[in-house]
mmCIF file of C-alpha atoms in Angstrom:
data_model
loop_
_atom_site.group_PDB
_atom_site.id
_atom_site.type_symbol
_atom_site.label_atom_id
_atom_site.label_comp_id
_atom_site.label_asym_id
_atom_site.label_seq_id
_atom_site.Cartn_x
_atom_site.Cartn_y
_atom_site.Cartn_z
ATOM 1 C CA UNK S 159 -8.474 34.458 -48.233
ATOM 2 C CA UNK S 160 -10.153 37.377 -46.480
ATOM 3 C CA UNK S 161 -13.822 37.149 -45.479
ATOM 4 C CA UNK S 162 -15.475 40.237 -44.020
ATOM 5 C CA UNK S 163 -19.013 41.194 -43.007
ATOM 6 C CA UNK S 164 -20.539 44.304 -41.444
ATOM 7 C CA UNK S 165 -23.014 43.744 -38.635
ATOM 8 C CA UNK S 166 -25.861 45.462 -40.488
ATOM 9 C CA UNK S 167 -25.367 43.477 -43.727
ATOM 10 C CA UNK S 168 -27.112 40.211 -44.597
ATOM 11 C CA UNK S 169 -24.018 38.643 -46.138
ATOM 12 C CA UNK S 170 -20.325 39.375 -46.359
ATOM 13 C CA UNK S 171 -17.706 39.249 -49.085
ATOM 14 C CA UNK S 172 -14.780 36.922 -49.663
ATOM 15 C CA UNK S 173 -11.543 38.025 -51.322
ATOM 16 C CA UNK S 174 -9.491 35.115 -52.624
ATOM 17 C CA UNK S 175 -5.991 35.269 -54.076
ATOM 18 C CA UNK S 176 -5.331 32.536 -56.605
ATOM 19 C CA UNK S 177 -1.858 31.951 -57.957
ATOM 20 C CA UNK S 178 -1.469 31.341 -61.656
ATOM 21 C CA UNK S 179 0.868 28.802 -63.222
ATOM 22 C CA UNK S 180 2.481 31.384 -65.496
ATOM 23 C CA UNK S 181 5.699 32.935 -64.221
ATOM 24 C CA UNK S 182 4.900 36.303 -65.778
ATOM 25 C CA UNK S 183 1.356 36.467 -64.416
ATOM 26 C CA UNK S 184 0.466 38.105 -61.126
ATOM 27 C CA UNK S 185 -1.723 36.744 -58.365
ATOM 28 C CA UNK S 186 -5.349 37.244 -59.376
ATOM 29 C CA UNK S 187 -7.806 38.474 -56.705
ATOM 30 C CA UNK S 188 -11.487 37.560 -56.873
ATOM 31 C CA UNK S 189 -14.253 39.128 -54.759
ATOM 32 C CA UNK S 190 -17.681 37.564 -54.376
ATOM 33 C CA UNK S 191 -20.562 37.485 -51.848
ATOM 34 C CA UNK S 192 -20.141 34.928 -49.094
ATOM 35 C CA UNK S 193 -21.839 33.677 -45.934
ATOM 36 C CA UNK S 194 -19.894 35.019 -42.971
ATOM 37 C CA UNK S 195 -20.022 35.919 -39.305
ATOM 38 C CA UNK S 196 -19.713 39.555 -38.270
ATOM 39 C CA UNK S 197 -16.134 40.778 -38.494
ATOM 40 C CA UNK S 198 -13.126 39.830 -40.606
ATOM 41 C CA UNK S 199 -11.377 36.484 -41.031
ATOM 42 C CA UNK S 200 -7.943 36.193 -42.670
ATOM 43 C CA UNK S 201 -6.737 32.750 -43.778
ATOM 44 C CA UNK S 202 -3.169 32.025 -44.968
ATOM 45 C CA UNK S 203 -2.889 28.579 -46.523
ATOM 46 C CA UNK S 204 -0.589 26.802 -48.999
ATOM 47 C CA UNK S 205 1.516 29.874 -49.744
ATOM 48 C CA UNK S 206 3.221 29.688 -53.157
ATOM 49 C CA UNK S 207 2.094 26.076 -53.566
ATOM 50 C CA UNK S 208 2.051 26.496 -57.349
ATOM 51 C CA UNK S 209 5.364 28.374 -57.536
ATOM 52 C CA UNK S 210 8.189 26.291 -55.973
ATOM 53 C CA UNK S 211 10.758 28.958 -56.904
ATOM 54 C CA UNK S 212 9.072 31.392 -54.505
ATOM 55 C CA UNK S 213 8.233 28.774 -51.920
ATOM 56 C CA UNK S 214 11.917 28.082 -51.268
ATOM 57 C CA UNK S 215 12.301 31.602 -49.844
ATOM 58 C CA UNK S 216 9.902 30.802 -47.003
ATOM 59 C CA UNK S 217 11.559 30.131 -43.653
ATOM 60 C CA UNK S 218 10.576 27.396 -41.214
ATOM 61 C CA UNK S 219 6.992 27.229 -39.964
ATOM 62 C CA UNK S 220 8.086 28.594 -36.589
ATOM 63 C CA UNK S 221 9.814 31.623 -38.140
ATOM 64 C CA UNK S 222 6.929 32.431 -40.472
ATOM 65 C CA UNK S 223 4.453 32.108 -37.597
ATOM 66 C CA UNK S 224 6.572 34.504 -35.521
ATOM 67 C CA UNK S 225 6.122 37.081 -38.310
ATOM 68 C CA UNK S 226 2.367 36.583 -38.070
ATOM 69 C CA UNK S 227 2.568 37.161 -34.309
ATOM 70 C CA UNK S 228 4.558 40.356 -34.915
ATOM 71 C CA UNK S 229 1.578 41.633 -36.906
ATOM 72 C CA UNK S 230 -1.165 40.200 -34.710
ATOM 73 C CA UNK S 231 0.053 41.391 -31.286
ATOM 74 C CA UNK S 232 0.260 45.171 -31.904
ATOM 75 C CA UNK S 233 -3.063 45.235 -33.771
ATOM 76 C CA UNK S 234 -4.806 43.266 -31.032
ATOM 77 C CA UNK S 235 -3.123 45.356 -28.334
ATOM 78 C CA UNK S 236 -4.248 48.760 -29.587
ATOM 79 C CA UNK S 237 -7.828 47.654 -30.347
ATOM 80 C CA UNK S 238 -9.243 46.218 -27.097
ATOM 81 C CA UNK S 239 -12.719 47.142 -28.352
ATOM 82 C CA UNK S 240 -12.375 44.426 -31.021
ATOM 83 C CA UNK S 241 -12.429 40.663 -30.533
ATOM 84 C CA UNK S 242 -9.411 38.822 -31.971
ATOM 85 C CA UNK S 243 -8.862 35.100 -32.476
ATOM 86 C CA UNK S 244 -5.577 33.646 -33.761
ATOM 87 C CA UNK S 245 -5.637 30.041 -34.997
ATOM 88 C CA UNK S 246 -2.592 28.043 -36.083
ATOM 89 C CA UNK S 247 -2.812 24.497 -37.492
ATOM 90 C CA UNK S 248 -6.449 24.251 -36.325
ATOM 91 C CA UNK S 249 -5.439 25.196 -32.761
ATOM 92 C CA UNK S 250 -6.566 28.409 -31.070
ATOM 93 C CA UNK S 251 -3.468 30.326 -29.956
ATOM 94 C CA UNK S 252 -5.184 33.499 -28.744
ATOM 95 C CA UNK S 253 -8.821 34.391 -28.210
ATOM 96 C CA UNK S 254 -9.247 37.938 -26.956
ATOM 97 C CA UNK S 255 -12.694 39.156 -25.970
ATOM 98 C CA UNK S 256 -13.686 42.689 -26.880
ATOM 99 C CA UNK S 257 -14.666 45.411 -24.463
ATOM 100 C CA UNK S 258 -11.605 45.519 -22.211
ATOM 101 C CA UNK S 259 -9.067 48.281 -21.643
ATOM 102 C CA UNK S 260 -5.599 48.822 -23.090
ATOM 103 C CA UNK S 261 -4.204 47.713 -19.725
ATOM 104 C CA UNK S 262 -6.266 44.518 -19.654
ATOM 105 C CA UNK S 263 -5.405 43.664 -23.265
ATOM 106 C CA UNK S 264 -1.642 43.944 -22.596
ATOM 107 C CA UNK S 265 -1.964 41.698 -19.536
ATOM 108 C CA UNK S 266 -4.016 39.207 -21.537
ATOM 109 C CA UNK S 267 -1.492 39.075 -24.373
ATOM 110 C CA UNK S 268 1.703 38.993 -22.321
ATOM 111 C CA UNK S 269 0.622 37.436 -19.035
ATOM 112 C CA UNK S 270 -0.265 39.001 -15.693
ATOM 113 C CA UNK S 271 3.128 38.269 -14.131
ATOM 114 C CA UNK S 272 4.984 40.019 -16.956
ATOM 115 C CA UNK S 273 2.555 42.927 -16.836
ATOM 116 C CA UNK S 274 3.048 43.322 -13.067
ATOM 117 C CA UNK S 275 6.688 44.362 -13.682
ATOM 118 C CA UNK S 276 5.651 47.369 -15.798
ATOM 119 C CA UNK S 277 5.220 50.952 -14.578
ATOM 120 C CA UNK S 278 2.243 53.106 -15.685
ATOM 121 C CA UNK S 279 3.204 56.217 -17.631
ATOM 122 C CA UNK S 280 1.081 59.276 -18.367
ATOM 123 C CA UNK S 281 1.952 62.692 -19.810
ATOM 124 C CA UNK S 282 -0.255 65.325 -21.386
ATOM 125 C CA UNK S 283 0.089 68.798 -22.929
ATOM 126 C CA UNK S 284 -2.109 70.970 -25.129
ATOM 127 C CA UNK S 285 -0.711 69.287 -28.253
ATOM 128 C CA UNK S 286 -0.515 65.616 -27.370
ATOM 129 C CA UNK S 287 -1.198 62.927 -24.792
ATOM 130 C CA UNK S 288 0.976 59.911 -23.994
ATOM 131 C CA UNK S 289 0.000 57.001 -21.800
ATOM 132 C CA UNK S 290 1.069 53.408 -21.483
ATOM 133 C CA UNK S 291 3.516 51.216 -19.613
ATOM 134 C CA UNK S 292 7.290 50.960 -19.386
ATOM 135 C CA UNK S 293 9.656 48.631 -17.551
ATOM 136 C CA UNK S 294 11.699 49.549 -14.501
ATOM 137 C CA UNK S 295 15.462 50.002 -15.113
ATOM 138 C CA UNK S 296 16.288 46.657 -13.494
ATOM 139 C CA UNK S 297 14.158 44.925 -16.145
ATOM 140 C CA UNK S 298 16.023 46.373 -19.128
ATOM 141 C CA UNK S 299 16.526 43.961 -22.012
ATOM 142 C CA UNK S 300 19.293 43.162 -24.479
ATOM 143 C CA UNK S 301 17.240 43.290 -27.675
ATOM 144 C CA UNK S 302 14.596 45.664 -28.981
ATOM 145 C CA UNK S 303 11.742 43.285 -28.226
ATOM 146 C CA UNK S 304 8.521 44.311 -26.485
ATOM 147 C CA UNK S 305 8.712 47.843 -27.875
ATOM 148 C CA UNK S 306 5.357 48.984 -29.207
ATOM 149 C CA UNK S 307 4.497 52.589 -30.040
ATOM 150 C CA UNK S 308 1.063 53.629 -31.268
ATOM 151 C CA UNK S 309 0.274 57.052 -32.719
ATOM 152 C CA UNK S 310 -3.445 57.716 -33.141
ATOM 153 C CA UNK S 311 -4.072 53.962 -32.695
ATOM 154 C CA UNK S 312 -1.613 52.992 -35.429
ATOM 155 C CA UNK S 313 1.459 50.851 -34.694
ATOM 156 C CA UNK S 314 4.552 52.765 -35.821
ATOM 157 C CA UNK S 315 8.319 52.787 -35.456
ATOM 158 C CA UNK S 316 9.495 56.186 -34.321
ATOM 159 C CA UNK S 317 13.252 56.386 -33.780
ATOM 160 C CA UNK S 318 13.007 59.716 -31.939
ATOM 161 C CA UNK S 319 10.805 58.227 -29.199
ATOM 162 C CA UNK S 320 12.855 55.019 -29.026
ATOM 163 C CA UNK S 321 16.095 56.965 -28.657
ATOM 164 C CA UNK S 322 14.599 59.268 -26.004
ATOM 165 C CA UNK S 323 13.442 56.302 -23.910
ATOM 166 C CA UNK S 324 16.770 54.516 -24.294
ATOM 167 C CA UNK S 325 18.726 57.642 -23.295
ATOM 168 C CA UNK S 326 16.586 58.144 -20.194
ATOM 169 C CA UNK S 327 17.050 54.483 -19.329
ATOM 170 C CA UNK S 328 20.830 54.767 -19.611
ATOM 171 C CA UNK S 329 20.873 57.586 -17.068
ATOM 172 C CA UNK S 330 18.577 55.751 -14.642
ATOM 173 C CA UNK S 331 20.568 52.530 -14.870
ATOM 174 C CA UNK S 332 23.839 54.377 -14.269
ATOM 175 C CA UNK S 333 22.336 55.752 -11.044
ATOM 176 C CA UNK S 334 20.881 52.360 -10.115
ATOM 177 C CA UNK S 335 24.231 50.609 -10.448
ATOM 178 C CA UNK S 336 26.276 53.388 -8.874
ATOM 179 C CA UNK S 337 28.357 51.908 -6.098
ATOM 180 C CA UNK S 338 27.551 48.325 -7.095
ATOM 181 C CA UNK S 339 30.004 45.836 -8.538
ATOM 182 C CA UNK S 340 30.641 46.400 -12.239
ATOM 183 C CA UNK S 341 32.150 42.931 -12.571
ATOM 184 C CA UNK S 342 28.712 41.345 -12.804
ATOM 185 C CA UNK S 343 27.972 40.442 -16.427
ATOM 186 C CA UNK S 344 24.356 41.555 -16.001
ATOM 187 C CA UNK S 345 25.498 44.973 -14.784
ATOM 188 C CA UNK S 346 27.947 45.266 -17.668
ATOM 189 C CA UNK S 347 25.168 44.469 -20.119
ATOM 190 C CA UNK S 348 22.834 47.070 -18.639
ATOM 191 C CA UNK S 349 25.505 49.744 -18.774
ATOM 192 C CA UNK S 350 26.425 48.858 -22.347
ATOM 193 C CA UNK S 351 23.033 48.545 -24.030
ATOM 194 C CA UNK S 352 19.950 49.174 -21.876
ATOM 195 C CA UNK S 353 16.718 48.842 -23.858
ATOM 196 C CA UNK S 354 13.388 49.472 -22.110
ATOM 197 C CA UNK S 355 10.253 47.413 -22.479
ATOM 198 C CA UNK S 356 7.552 49.862 -23.510
ATOM 199 C CA UNK S 357 3.950 49.993 -24.685
ATOM 200 C CA UNK S 358 3.072 53.603 -25.434
ATOM 201 C CA UNK S 359 -0.047 55.207 -26.886
ATOM 202 C CA UNK S 360 0.260 58.701 -28.282
ATOM 203 C CA UNK S 361 -2.523 60.938 -29.582
ATOM 204 C CA UNK S 362 -1.611 64.064 -31.509
ATOM 205 C CA UNK S 363 -3.461 66.678 -33.506
ATOM 206 C CA UNK S 364 -3.440 66.241 -37.285
ATOM 207 C CA UNK S 365 -1.141 69.245 -37.833
ATOM 208 C CA UNK S 366 1.391 68.005 -35.263
ATOM 209 C CA UNK S 367 2.637 64.986 -37.190
ATOM 210 C CA UNK S 368 2.685 63.490 -40.655
ATOM 211 C CA UNK S 369 -0.932 63.680 -41.848
ATOM 212 C CA UNK S 370 -0.527 62.005 -45.259
ATOM 213 C CA UNK S 371 1.372 58.972 -44.021
ATOM 214 C CA UNK S 372 0.517 55.897 -46.177
ATOM 215 C CA UNK S 373 -1.508 53.233 -44.310
ATOM 216 C CA UNK S 374 1.238 50.632 -44.801
ATOM 217 C CA UNK S 375 4.067 52.916 -43.643
ATOM 218 C CA UNK S 376 5.448 52.013 -40.201
ATOM 219 C CA UNK S 377 8.150 54.671 -39.949
ATOM 220 C CA UNK S 378 6.819 57.893 -38.474
ATOM 221 C CA UNK S 379 8.466 61.314 -38.538
ATOM 222 C CA UNK S 380 7.398 64.413 -36.625
ATOM 223 C CA UNK S 381 7.248 67.662 -38.569
#
């Protein structure tokens, strides 16, 4: 169920998806006026309860909740002007007040200690502006976690930027470990597959990147 209300409206609207019992039928959406607070509330409950054949494809509760977090975190991160609340099993997991900065929102989501290990990054030309935070070489990671790229306030996956950051990291780590023991497993890992932690915002002109990119498309290509 999705319930949404604009601040200037008296009431909001509720969109409900009801599953049918017929295998051939699709989920039927209904929209009707509803009492609501300002903003948008999304509720996921009893997924595929009427269709056991689909329900068996769901993973454990922990895995499915991790997918929700993967959606929640980047959206909350890039919109510090918006208040976000994440509730799971009637327990508040995250409540983020609006009005802060990108920097404050990252620290609030990931923790101040984690944020303190990041390095501010800023670069600007006539065509685009990049700012955000990236980890120092000694904090490189094994997996591609904590990599968030936003283009015009949209979370995207851009392999060109990811590869550029990883290549630069490889060179820095090689210099960092020069003259040190290569027998250390941590050093061997860094030399083999260094992946930076990065939270980057990029603003470009409309004619500098894909302008007709579908709203649900995460992959981004520069023209």
